[in-house]
CSV table of C-alpha atoms and ligand atoms in Angstrom, one decimal:
chain,number,residue,atom,x,y,z
A,11,MET,CA,55.5,-95.5,-15.9
A,12,GLY,CA,57.4,-92.8,-14.2
A,13,GLU,CA,56.6,-90.5,-17.1
A,14,GLN,CA,53.0,-91.3,-16.8
A,15,GLU,CA,52.9,-90.3,-13.2
A,16,ASN,CA,54.7,-87.2,-14.0
A,17,MET,CA,52.2,-86.4,-16.6
A,18,ARG,CA,49.3,-86.9,-14.2
A,19,ALA,CA,50.9,-84.7,-11.7
A,20,TYR,CA,51.4,-82.1,-14.3
A,21,ILE,CA,47.8,-82.3,-15.4
A,22,LEU,CA,46.6,-82.0,-11.8
A,23,GLU,CA,48.7,-79.0,-11.3
A,24,LEU,CA,47.4,-77.5,-14.5
A,25,GLU,CA,43.9,-78.2,-13.4
A,26,GLY,CA,44.6,-76.5,-10.1
A,27,ARG,CA,46.0,-73.5,-11.7
A,28,LEU,CA,43.0,-73.3,-14.0
A,29,ARG,CA,40.6,-73.4,-11.1
A,30,ALA,CA,42.6,-70.7,-9.4
A,31,ALA,CA,42.5,-68.6,-12.5
A,32,GLU,CA,38.8,-69.2,-12.9
A,33,ALA,CA,38.3,-68.2,-9.3
A,34,ARG,CA,40.3,-65.1,-9.7
A,35,ALA,CA,38.4,-64.3,-12.9
A,36,GLU,CA,35.1,-64.8,-11.0
A,37,ALA,CA,36.3,-62.5,-8.2
A,38,VAL,CA,37.3,-59.9,-10.7
A,39,GLU,CA,34.0,-60.2,-12.4
A,40,ARG,CA,32.2,-59.9,-9.2
A,41,GLU,CA,34.2,-56.9,-8.3
A,42,ALA,CA,33.5,-55.4,-11.7
A,43,GLU,CA,29.8,-56.0,-11.2
A,44,LEU,CA,29.9,-54.4,-7.9
A,45,GLN,CA,31.8,-51.4,-9.2
A,46,GLN,CA,29.3,-51.2,-12.1
A,47,SER,CA,26.3,-51.3,-9.8
A,48,ARG,CA,28.0,-48.7,-7.6
A,49,ALA,CA,28.6,-46.5,-10.7
A,50,ILE,CA,25.0,-46.9,-11.8
A,51,GLU,CA,23.9,-46.0,-8.3
A,52,LEU,CA,26.2,-43.1,-8.2
A,53,SER,CA,25.1,-41.7,-11.5
A,54,ALA,CA,21.5,-42.2,-10.6
A,55,ARG,CA,22.1,-40.3,-7.4
A,56,LEU,CA,24.0,-37.6,-9.1
A,57,SER,CA,21.2,-37.1,-11.6
A,58,ALA,CA,18.7,-37.1,-8.8
A,59,ILE,CA,20.7,-34.4,-7.0
A,60,LEU,CA,20.9,-32.4,-10.2
A,61,SER,CA,17.1,-32.6,-10.7
A,62,ILE,CA,16.5,-31.7,-7.1
A,63,SER,CA,18.8,-28.7,-7.4
A,64,ALA,CA,17.0,-27.6,-10.6
A,65,ALA,CA,13.6,-27.9,-8.8
A,66,LEU,CA,14.9,-26.1,-5.7
A,67,LEU,CA,16.1,-23.3,-7.9
A,68,ILE,CA,12.7,-22.5,-9.2
A,69,SER,CA,10.9,-23.0,-5.9
A,70,ARG,CA,9.2,-19.9,-4.7
A,71,ASP,CA,8.1,-20.9,-1.2
A,72,VAL,CA,9.6,-22.7,1.8
A,73,ASP,CA,6.8,-25.3,2.1
A,74,ALA,CA,7.3,-26.4,-1.5
A,75,ILE,CA,11.0,-26.8,-0.9
A,76,VAL,CA,10.8,-28.8,2.3
A,77,GLN,CA,8.2,-31.1,0.9
A,78,LEU,CA,10.3,-31.8,-2.2
A,79,VAL,CA,13.4,-32.4,-0.1
A,80,VAL,CA,12.0,-35.0,2.2
A,81,ARG,CA,10.3,-36.8,-0.7
A,82,GLU,CA,13.5,-36.9,-2.7
A,83,ALA,CA,15.6,-37.8,0.4
A,84,ALA,CA,13.5,-40.9,1.0
A,85,SER,CA,14.1,-42.1,-2.6
A,86,LEU,CA,17.7,-41.0,-2.7
A,87,PHE,CA,18.6,-43.2,0.3
A,88,PRO,CA,17.1,-46.6,-0.1
A,89,GLY,CA,16.0,-48.2,3.2
A,90,THR,CA,14.9,-44.9,4.7
A,91,SER,CA,11.9,-45.5,6.9
A,92,ALA,CA,11.4,-41.8,7.8
A,93,ALA,CA,12.8,-38.5,6.6
A,94,HIS,CA,12.3,-35.4,8.8
A,95,LEU,CA,13.1,-31.8,8.0
A,96,PHE,CA,13.2,-29.3,10.8
A,97,LEU,CA,13.6,-25.5,10.6
A,98,LEU,CA,14.7,-23.2,13.3
A,99,ASP,CA,12.1,-20.8,14.5
A,100,THR,CA,14.4,-17.9,15.3
A,101,GLU,CA,11.9,-16.1,17.4
A,102,ASN,CA,11.5,-18.9,19.9
A,103,ASP,CA,14.8,-20.6,19.1
A,104,THR,CA,13.1,-23.9,18.7
A,105,LEU,CA,13.2,-26.5,16.0
A,106,ILE,CA,9.9,-27.0,14.2
A,107,LEU,CA,9.1,-30.1,12.1
A,108,ARG,CA,8.3,-28.6,8.7
A,109,ALA,CA,8.1,-31.8,6.5
A,110,ALA,CA,8.2,-35.5,6.9
A,111,ALA,CA,8.2,-38.5,4.6
A,112,GLY,CA,7.4,-42.0,5.6
A,113,VAL,CA,5.6,-40.9,8.8
A,114,SER,CA,2.7,-38.9,9.8
A,115,GLU,CA,3.6,-35.2,10.0
A,116,ARG,CA,2.0,-35.0,13.4
A,117,VAL,CA,4.9,-36.9,14.9
A,118,SER,CA,5.9,-34.9,18.0
A,119,GLY,CA,9.4,-34.5,19.2
A,120,ARG,CA,12.6,-33.6,17.5
A,121,GLY,CA,14.4,-36.9,18.0
A,122,LEU,CA,17.9,-36.5,16.7
A,123,ALA,CA,17.3,-33.1,15.2
A,124,ASP,CA,18.8,-31.3,18.2
A,125,MET,CA,22.0,-33.2,17.6
A,126,ALA,CA,21.9,-32.7,13.8
A,127,ILE,CA,21.6,-29.0,13.9
A,128,LEU,CA,24.6,-28.7,16.2
A,129,ALA,CA,26.7,-31.1,14.1
A,130,PRO,CA,29.6,-29.4,12.2
A,131,ARG,CA,28.7,-31.4,9.1
A,132,SER,CA,26.7,-34.3,8.0
A,133,MET,CA,27.2,-37.6,9.9
A,134,LEU,CA,26.3,-41.2,9.8
A,135,LEU,CA,25.3,-43.1,13.0
A,136,VAL,CA,25.3,-46.9,12.9
A,137,GLY,CA,24.8,-49.5,15.6
A,138,PRO,CA,26.2,-48.6,19.0
A,139,GLN,CA,26.7,-44.9,18.0
A,140,LEU,CA,23.1,-44.7,17.1
A,141,GLU,CA,22.0,-46.4,20.3
A,142,ILE,CA,24.0,-43.9,22.4
A,143,ALA,CA,22.6,-41.0,20.4
A,144,LEU,CA,19.0,-42.2,20.9
A,145,ALA,CA,19.6,-42.7,24.6
A,146,GLU,CA,20.1,-39.0,24.9
A,147,VAL,CA,16.7,-38.3,23.5
A,148,ASP,CA,13.7,-37.6,25.8
A,149,GLU,CA,11.7,-40.7,26.5
A,150,GLU,CA,8.4,-39.1,25.4
A,151,GLU,CA,9.8,-38.2,22.1
A,152,ILE,CA,11.2,-41.7,21.6
A,153,ALA,CA,7.7,-43.1,22.4
A,154,SER,CA,6.2,-40.7,19.7
A,155,LEU,CA,8.8,-41.7,17.2
A,156,ARG,CA,8.4,-45.4,17.9
A,157,SER,CA,4.6,-45.2,17.2
A,158,HIS,CA,5.2,-43.3,14.0
A,159,ILE,CA,8.3,-44.8,12.4
A,160,PRO,CA,8.0,-48.3,11.0
A,161,GLY,CA,10.6,-50.9,12.2
A,162,TRP,CA,11.7,-48.9,15.2
A,163,PRO,CA,14.5,-48.9,16.4
A,164,PRO,CA,16.4,-47.8,13.3
A,165,TYR,CA,19.7,-49.6,12.4
A,166,SER,CA,21.3,-46.4,11.1
A,167,ALA,CA,20.7,-42.7,10.8
A,168,LEU,CA,21.9,-39.8,8.6
A,169,LEU,CA,22.0,-36.4,10.2
A,170,ALA,CA,22.6,-33.2,8.3
A,171,PRO,CA,22.7,-29.6,9.5
A,172,LEU,CA,21.0,-27.0,7.3
A,173,ARG,CA,23.0,-23.8,7.2
A,174,VAL,CA,24.2,-21.0,5.1
A,175,GLU,CA,27.7,-19.9,6.0
A,176,SER,CA,27.6,-19.9,9.7
A,177,THR,CA,23.9,-19.4,10.2
A,178,ARG,CA,22.1,-22.5,11.4
A,179,MET,CA,18.6,-22.9,9.8
A,180,GLY,CA,17.6,-26.4,10.7
A,181,ALA,CA,18.3,-30.0,10.1
A,182,ILE,CA,17.5,-33.1,8.1
A,183,VAL,CA,17.3,-36.5,9.9
A,184,LEU,CA,16.9,-39.8,8.0
A,185,TYR,CA,16.1,-43.0,9.9
A,186,GLY,CA,17.2,-46.2,8.2
A,187,GLY,CA,14.9,-49.0,9.2
A,188,VAL,CA,15.9,-51.9,7.1
A,189,SER,CA,19.1,-53.8,8.2
A,190,ALA,CA,19.8,-55.0,4.7
A,191,HIS,CA,20.1,-51.3,3.7
A,192,LEU,CA,22.3,-49.8,6.3
A,193,TYR,CA,23.3,-46.3,5.4
A,194,HIS,CA,26.9,-46.2,4.3
A,195,PRO,CA,29.7,-43.7,4.6
A,196,ARG,CA,29.4,-43.0,0.9
A,197,ASP,CA,25.9,-41.6,1.6
A,198,ILE,CA,27.4,-38.7,3.6
A,199,PRO,CA,28.5,-36.5,0.7
A,200,PHE,CA,25.0,-36.9,-0.8
A,201,ILE,CA,23.1,-36.0,2.3
A,202,GLN,CA,25.5,-33.1,2.7
A,203,ALA,CA,24.9,-32.0,-0.9
A,204,LEU,CA,21.1,-32.2,-0.4
A,205,ALA,CA,21.3,-30.3,2.9
A,206,ASP,CA,23.4,-27.5,1.3
A,207,LEU,CA,21.1,-27.2,-1.7
A,208,THR,CA,18.1,-27.1,0.7
A,209,ALA,CA,19.7,-24.4,2.9
A,210,VAL,CA,20.6,-22.2,0.0
A,211,ALA,CA,17.2,-22.5,-1.6
A,212,ILE,CA,15.4,-21.7,1.6
A,213,ASP,CA,17.7,-18.8,2.3
A,214,GLU,CA,17.1,-17.4,-1.1
A,215,VAL,CA,13.3,-17.6,-0.7
A,216,LEU,CA,13.6,-15.9,2.7
A,217,GLN,CA,16.0,-13.2,1.4
A,218,ARG,CA,13.6,-12.5,-1.5
A,219,ALA,CA,10.6,-12.3,0.9
A,220,ARG,CA,12.6,-9.9,3.1
A,221,ALA,CA,13.7,-7.8,0.2
A,222,ALA,CA,10.1,-7.6,-1.1
A,223,ALA,CA,8.9,-6.6,2.4
A,224,LEU,CA,11.6,-4.0,2.7
A,225,GLN,CA,10.6,-2.7,-0.7
A,226,ARG,CA,6.9,-2.6,0.3
A,227,ASP,CA,7.8,-0.7,3.5
A,228,LEU,CA,10.0,1.7,1.5
A,229,ALA,CA,7.1,2.4,-0.9
A,230,ILE,CA,4.7,2.9,1.9
A,231,THR,CA,7.1,5.3,3.7
A,232,GLN,CA,7.6,7.2,0.5
A,233,SER,CA,4.0,7.6,-0.2
A,234,LEU,CA,3.3,8.6,3.4
A,235,HIS,CA,6.1,11.1,3.1
A,236,ALA,CA,4.7,12.5,-0.2
A,237,GLU,CA,1.3,12.6,1.4
A,238,ALA,CA,2.6,14.5,4.4
A,239,GLN,CA,4.5,16.8,2.2
A,240,ALA,CA,1.4,17.5,0.1
A,241,ARG,CA,-0.7,18.2,3.2
A,242,LEU,CA,2.0,20.5,4.5
A,243,ASN,CA,2.0,22.3,1.2
A,244,THR,CA,-1.7,22.7,1.2
A,245,ALA,CA,-1.7,23.8,4.8
A,246,GLN,CA,1.0,26.4,4.1
A,247,ALA,CA,-0.9,27.6,1.1
A,248,GLN,CA,-4.1,27.9,3.1
A,249,LEU,CA,-2.3,29.7,5.9
A,250,LEU,CA,-0.9,32.2,3.4
A,251,GLN,CA,-4.3,32.6,1.8
A,252,SER,CA,-5.9,33.2,5.2
A,253,ALA,CA,-3.2,35.6,6.2
A,254,LYS,CA,-3.7,37.6,2.9
A,255,LEU,CA,-7.5,37.5,3.5
A,256,ALA,CA,-7.1,38.7,7.0
A,257,ALA,CA,-4.9,41.6,5.8
A,258,VAL,CA,-7.5,42.4,3.2
A,259,GLY,CA,-10.2,42.3,5.8
A,260,GLU,CA,-8.4,44.5,8.2
A,261,LEU,CA,-7.4,46.9,5.5
A,262,SER,CA,-11.0,47.2,4.1
A,263,ALA,CA,-12.4,47.5,7.6
A,264,SER,CA,-10.1,50.4,8.4
A,265,VAL,CA,-10.7,52.0,5.0
A,266,ALA,CA,-14.4,51.7,5.6
A,267,HIS,CA,-14.0,53.2,9.0
A,268,GLU,CA,-11.9,56.1,7.6
A,269,ILE,CA,-14.3,56.8,4.8
A,270,ASN,CA,-17.4,56.6,7.0
A,271,ASN,CA,-16.7,59.8,8.9
A,272,PRO,CA,-16.0,62.2,6.0
A,273,LEU,CA,-18.9,60.5,4.2
A,274,TYR,CA,-21.2,61.2,7.0
A,275,ALA,CA,-20.0,64.8,7.1
A,276,ALA,CA,-20.5,65.2,3.3
A,277,ARG,CA,-24.0,63.7,3.4
A,278,ASN,CA,-24.9,66.0,6.3
A,279,SER,CA,-23.6,69.0,4.5
A,280,LEU,CA,-25.6,68.1,1.4
A,281,TYR,CA,-28.6,67.8,3.6
A,282,LEU,CA,-28.0,71.2,5.0
A,283,VAL,CA,-27.6,72.7,1.5
A,284,GLU,CA,-30.8,71.0,0.5
A,285,GLN,CA,-32.7,72.6,3.4
A,286,ASP,CA,-31.6,76.1,2.1
A,287,LEU,CA,-32.5,75.5,-1.5
A,288,ALA,CA,-35.7,76.9,-3.0
A,289,PRO,CA,-38.1,74.0,-3.9
A,290,ASP,CA,-37.8,74.8,-7.6
A,291,ALA,CA,-34.1,75.5,-7.6
A,292,PRO,CA,-32.5,73.8,-10.7
A,293,GLN,CA,-29.5,72.7,-8.5
A,294,ARG,CA,-31.8,70.3,-6.8
A,295,SER,CA,-31.5,67.6,-9.5
A,296,PHE,CA,-27.7,67.7,-9.2
A,297,LEU,CA,-28.0,67.6,-5.5
A,298,ALA,CA,-30.2,64.5,-5.7
A,299,ILE,CA,-27.6,62.8,-7.9
A,300,ALA,CA,-24.8,63.6,-5.4
A,301,GLN,CA,-26.9,62.3,-2.5
A,302,GLN,CA,-27.8,59.2,-4.4
A,303,GLU,CA,-24.2,58.5,-5.2
A,304,LEU,CA,-23.1,59.2,-1.7
A,305,GLY,CA,-25.8,56.8,-0.5
A,306,ARG,CA,-24.3,54.2,-2.8
A,307,ILE,CA,-20.9,54.7,-1.4
A,308,ALA,CA,-22.3,54.3,2.1
A,309,ARG,CA,-23.9,51.1,1.1
A,310,ILE,CA,-20.7,49.8,-0.4
A,311,ILE,CA,-18.8,50.8,2.7
A,312,THR,CA,-21.2,48.9,4.9
A,313,ARG,CA,-21.0,45.9,2.7
A,314,MET,CA,-17.2,46.1,2.7
A,315,ARG,CA,-17.2,46.3,6.5
A,316,ASP,CA,-19.7,43.5,6.9
A,317,PHE,CA,-18.1,41.3,4.4
A,318,TYR,CA,-14.8,41.0,6.1
A,319,ARG,CA,-15.9,41.5,9.7
A,320,PRO,CA,-15.8,38.2,11.4
A,321,THR,CA,-19.4,37.3,11.2
A,322,ARG,CA,-21.4,36.9,14.3
A,323,ALA,CA,-24.1,35.2,12.4
A,324,GLU,CA,-25.3,32.1,14.2
A,325,LEU,CA,-24.3,28.7,13.2
A,326,ALA,CA,-27.5,26.9,12.5
A,327,ALA,CA,-28.9,23.7,10.9
A,328,THR,CA,-28.9,24.7,7.3
A,329,SER,CA,-30.4,23.1,4.2
A,330,ILE,CA,-27.8,23.4,1.4
A,331,ASN,CA,-30.6,22.8,-1.2
A,332,THR,CA,-32.6,25.7,0.1
A,333,ILE,CA,-29.6,28.0,0.0
A,334,LEU,CA,-28.8,27.0,-3.6
A,335,ARG,CA,-32.5,27.5,-4.6
A,336,GLU,CA,-32.5,31.0,-3.0
A,337,THR,CA,-29.2,31.9,-4.7
A,338,LEU,CA,-30.5,30.8,-8.1
A,339,GLU,CA,-33.6,32.8,-7.4
A,340,LEU,CA,-31.5,35.8,-6.7
A,341,VAL,CA,-29.7,35.6,-10.1
A,342,GLN,CA,-32.7,34.6,-12.1
A,343,THR,CA,-33.0,37.9,-14.0
A,344,HIS,CA,-29.3,38.0,-14.5
A,345,LEU,CA,-29.3,34.5,-16.0
A,346,ARG,CA,-32.3,35.3,-18.3
A,347,HIS,CA,-30.5,38.4,-19.7
A,348,GLY,CA,-27.3,36.4,-20.2
A,349,HIS,CA,-29.2,33.6,-22.1
A,350,ILE,CA,-28.1,31.1,-19.5
A,351,HIS,CA,-30.2,28.1,-19.0
A,352,ALA,CA,-30.0,26.9,-15.4
A,353,VAL,CA,-30.9,23.4,-14.3
A,354,ALA,CA,-30.8,22.4,-10.6
A,355,THR,CA,-30.7,18.7,-9.7
A,356,LEU,CA,-30.9,18.6,-6.0
A,357,GLU,CA,-30.8,15.4,-4.0
A,358,PRO,CA,-34.1,15.3,-2.1
A,359,ASP,CA,-32.9,13.6,1.1
A,360,LEU,CA,-29.9,15.8,1.8
A,361,PRO,CA,-29.5,16.1,5.6
A,362,ALA,CA,-29.3,19.5,7.2
A,363,THR,CA,-25.9,20.5,8.3
A,364,ILE,CA,-24.6,23.1,10.8
A,365,ALA,CA,-23.4,26.1,8.9
A,366,HIS,CA,-23.4,29.8,8.4
A,367,ALA,CA,-26.2,30.1,5.8
A,368,ASP,CA,-25.2,33.7,4.8
A,369,GLN,CA,-21.6,32.7,4.2
A,370,LEU,CA,-22.5,29.7,2.1
A,371,ARG,CA,-24.9,31.8,0.1
A,372,GLN,CA,-22.0,34.1,-0.6
A,373,VAL,CA,-19.9,31.2,-1.8
A,374,PHE,CA,-22.6,29.9,-4.2
A,375,LEU,CA,-23.3,33.4,-5.5
A,376,ASN,CA,-19.6,34.0,-6.2
A,377,ILE,CA,-19.2,30.8,-8.1
A,378,ILE,CA,-22.5,31.2,-10.1
A,379,LEU,CA,-21.7,34.8,-11.0
A,380,ASN,CA,-18.2,33.6,-12.2
A,381,ALA,CA,-19.9,31.0,-14.3
A,382,CYS,CA,-22.1,33.7,-15.8
A,383,ASP,CA,-19.0,35.8,-16.6
A,384,ALA,CA,-17.5,32.8,-18.3
A,385,MET,CA,-20.6,32.4,-20.6
A,386,PRO,CA,-20.8,35.9,-22.3
A,387,ARG,CA,-22.8,34.4,-25.1
A,388,GLY,CA,-25.0,32.2,-23.0
A,389,GLY,CA,-24.8,28.6,-22.1
A,390,ASP,CA,-25.9,26.0,-19.6
A,391,LEU,CA,-25.5,26.2,-15.8
A,392,ARG,CA,-26.0,23.0,-13.9
A,393,VAL,CA,-26.2,22.9,-10.2
A,394,THR,CA,-26.2,19.5,-8.5
A,395,THR,CA,-26.2,18.2,-5.0
A,396,GLN,CA,-25.3,14.8,-3.9
A,397,MET,CA,-24.9,12.8,-0.7
A,398,LEU,CA,-21.4,11.2,-0.7
A,399,GLN,CA,-20.2,8.5,1.6
A,400,ALA,CA,-17.2,6.6,0.5
A,401,ARG,CA,-17.3,4.0,3.2
A,402,PRO,CA,-19.9,3.4,6.0
A,403,GLU,CA,-17.4,4.6,8.7
A,404,ALA,CA,-16.4,7.6,6.6
A,405,PRO,CA,-18.0,10.9,7.6
A,406,ALA,CA,-21.0,11.8,5.5
A,407,THR,CA,-20.3,14.6,3.0
A,408,ILE,CA,-22.5,16.8,0.8
A,409,GLY,CA,-21.2,17.4,-2.7
A,410,VAL,CA,-22.2,20.5,-4.5
A,411,TYR,CA,-21.3,20.7,-8.2
A,412,ILE,CA,-21.6,24.0,-10.2
A,413,VAL,CA,-20.9,23.3,-13.8
A,414,ASP,CA,-20.9,25.8,-16.7
A,415,THR,CA,-20.3,25.5,-20.4
A,416,GLY,CA,-18.2,28.6,-20.5
A,417,VAL,CA,-14.8,29.6,-21.8
A,418,GLY,CA,-13.0,27.4,-19.3
A,419,ILE,CA,-9.8,28.1,-17.5
A,420,ALA,CA,-6.3,27.9,-19.0
A,421,PRO,CA,-4.1,25.5,-17.1
A,422,GLU,CA,-1.6,28.2,-16.0
A,423,HIS,CA,-4.4,30.0,-14.2
A,424,LEU,CA,-5.7,27.0,-12.4
A,425,PRO,CA,-3.3,26.9,-9.5
A,426,HIS,CA,-3.8,30.6,-8.7
A,427,LEU,CA,-7.6,30.9,-8.8
A,428,PHE,CA,-8.1,30.8,-5.0
A,429,GLU,CA,-5.4,33.4,-4.4
A,430,PRO,CA,-6.7,36.8,-3.3
A,431,PHE,CA,-6.6,39.4,-6.1
A,432,TYR,CA,-6.0,36.9,-8.8
A,433,THR,CA,-8.3,37.9,-11.6
A,434,THR,CA,-8.3,37.7,-15.4
A,435,LYS,CA,-11.1,40.2,-15.7
A,436,ALA,CA,-10.7,43.9,-16.4
A,437,GLN,CA,-13.2,44.8,-13.7
A,438,GLY,CA,-12.5,41.8,-11.4
A,439,THR,CA,-11.4,42.0,-7.8
A,440,GLY,CA,-10.0,38.5,-7.6
A,441,LEU,CA,-11.5,38.1,-4.2
A,442,GLY,CA,-14.6,36.0,-4.9
A,443,LEU,CA,-12.9,32.6,-5.0
A,444,ALA,CA,-10.4,33.5,-2.3
A,445,ILE,CA,-13.2,34.3,0.1
A,446,SER,CA,-15.3,31.3,-1.0
A,447,ALA,CA,-12.4,29.0,-0.3
A,448,HIS,CA,-11.9,30.6,3.0
A,449,ILE,CA,-15.5,30.1,4.0
A,450,VAL,CA,-15.7,26.5,2.8
A,451,THR,CA,-12.5,25.7,4.7
A,452,GLN,CA,-13.9,27.3,7.8
A,453,HIS,CA,-16.8,24.9,7.4
A,454,GLY,CA,-14.4,22.0,7.3
A,455,GLY,CA,-15.0,21.5,3.6
A,456,ARG,CA,-13.1,21.6,0.4
A,457,ILE,CA,-13.5,23.4,-2.9
A,458,THR,CA,-11.9,22.2,-6.1
A,459,VAL,CA,-12.1,23.1,-9.7
A,460,GLU,CA,-11.8,21.2,-13.0
A,461,SER,CA,-11.8,22.9,-16.3
A,462,ALA,CA,-11.4,22.2,-20.0
A,463,PRO,CA,-10.6,25.4,-21.9
A,464,GLY,CA,-13.3,26.1,-24.5
A,465,GLN,CA,-15.6,23.5,-22.9
A,466,GLY,CA,-16.5,24.7,-19.4
A,467,THR,CA,-15.7,24.5,-15.8
A,468,THR,CA,-16.8,22.5,-12.8
A,469,PHE,CA,-16.5,23.8,-9.2
A,470,THR,CA,-16.9,21.1,-6.6
A,471,ILE,CA,-17.7,22.0,-3.0
A,472,LEU,CA,-17.5,19.2,-0.4
A,473,LEU,CA,-19.1,20.0,2.9
A,474,PRO,CA,-19.0,17.6,5.8
A,475,VAL,CA,-22.4,16.9,7.4
A,476,SER,CA,-22.3,18.0,11.0
A,477,GLN,CA,-25.2,17.6,13.3
B,28,ADP,P1,-13.0,37.7,-10.2
B,28,ADP,O1,-14.3,37.1,-10.5
B,28,ADP,O2,-13.2,39.0,-9.5
B,28,ADP,O3,-12.0,37.7,-11.3
B,28,ADP,P2,-12.7,35.4,-8.6
B,28,ADP,O4,-11.8,35.1,-7.4
B,28,ADP,O5,-14.1,35.2,-8.4
B,28,ADP,O6,-12.3,36.8,-9.0
B,28,ADP,O7,-12.2,34.5,-9.8
B,28,ADP,C1,-10.8,34.5,-10.2
B,28,ADP,C2,-10.6,34.1,-11.6
B,28,ADP,O8,-11.0,32.8,-11.8
B,28,ADP,C3,-11.5,34.9,-12.6
B,28,ADP,O9,-10.9,36.1,-12.9
B,28,ADP,C4,-11.5,33.9,-13.7
B,28,ADP,O10,-10.3,34.0,-14.5
B,28,ADP,C5,-11.4,32.6,-13.1
B,28,ADP,N1,-12.7,31.9,-13.0
B,28,ADP,C6,-13.5,31.7,-11.9
B,28,ADP,N2,-14.6,31.0,-12.2
B,28,ADP,C7,-14.5,30.7,-13.6
B,28,ADP,C8,-15.4,30.0,-14.5
B,28,ADP,N3,-16.5,29.4,-14.1
B,28,ADP,N4,-15.0,29.9,-15.8
B,28,ADP,C9,-13.8,30.5,-16.2
B,28,ADP,N5,-13.0,31.2,-15.4
B,28,ADP,C10,-13.3,31.3,-14.1
B,29,MG,MG1,-15.7,36.5,-9.1
């Protein structure tokens, strides 16, 4: 009997222990399940963070980055009713909402962003803390947030400053609207990681843009510098050229002057001699030759003097086509003898331009005669005019092209052609092109040359149309 009772008591005790053990096992199992689900959540979040960082790494613009971040934030933190990303506008020192998930992007007001950007690190606000924080926010802003964020007021919020080193760039604010999914302290490292990734990605994009802008500026500065240098070089060369020409002009004018007096005396003397000669004296023929030659010298002297003397010729409305036609007319015989076939293609509606007609005639003559010299066995001479206007607001320009099929110009001669006294001809003066360039420059124009040795040469004269 006593034994039976003992036995029952023992069984009861055993049963009790068993139940306790079962309960413990259940608790352990529950704990294990919880741990497991946390582990799963953790690894899901880690892989989400990884894929976000990969995506951020290849993002090339700030908008793409902020959109991605708010989208991912909303899914990374379950229960989020709204995700806001603000960036600091450094010019006005204000926070601008750059992206939002879960709400209309037109939501006005920064809400908790002002607090978030000043926070030393990410933080979690729950319950009373959140109430206190929201009480600080402007009422109008709260009204705007209330109308945009479902389930207002939120039960918890996650705040994260965006910054790189000590520079504040903006903030992420997440509002948790579902009480079943209160944000948890273990969310903090994740929002912090997301914020850091975001800040670095944005910073990189901005740095890259800044570097590109700097590079562009540098390139522009460099090209401006090169341009200025080139202009300076041309100006200097032109100055030198003009100085040389002026010297030539002065020299020849004074030579002409010096020669003029003895020449006059010599001609006079010959005249006197002639007066005293018998009409049939045999010396008369020699005298005639001497007089003829002296006359030629006189004409050359006059030309020399006139050529370099600053012309008083009037500036007048001038037809470039007419001058070219006249010049070709002038050399007609010369061309025929040289077996040179000339073709003029002149633009019919070329406007008249204010110019020294005589001087321009001189220019065209110089260049055409050079072309003839370059075609000792004949060839083609093409003279073309064209109206040029690069852009409607650009000044109208007349282009004159004088093209020959002659011997061409060796590259080493090209840079020197317009220098006074530069000639490759035994009988050349080397002044034709120097004077031509001077005249064209005086007219505000430009003269250039292109040549292929053995194939021919093109001289281009650009003259601005002036009314
Ligand atoms: P010049 O005719 O007295 O030599 P220019 O100043 O007129 O002086 O010309 C300078 C040089 O330019 C010439 O000696 C010649 O070498 C070259 N040149 C000019 N025009 C042509 C051309 N159409 N074809 C080939 N060479 C040319
Ligand atoms: Mg010449």
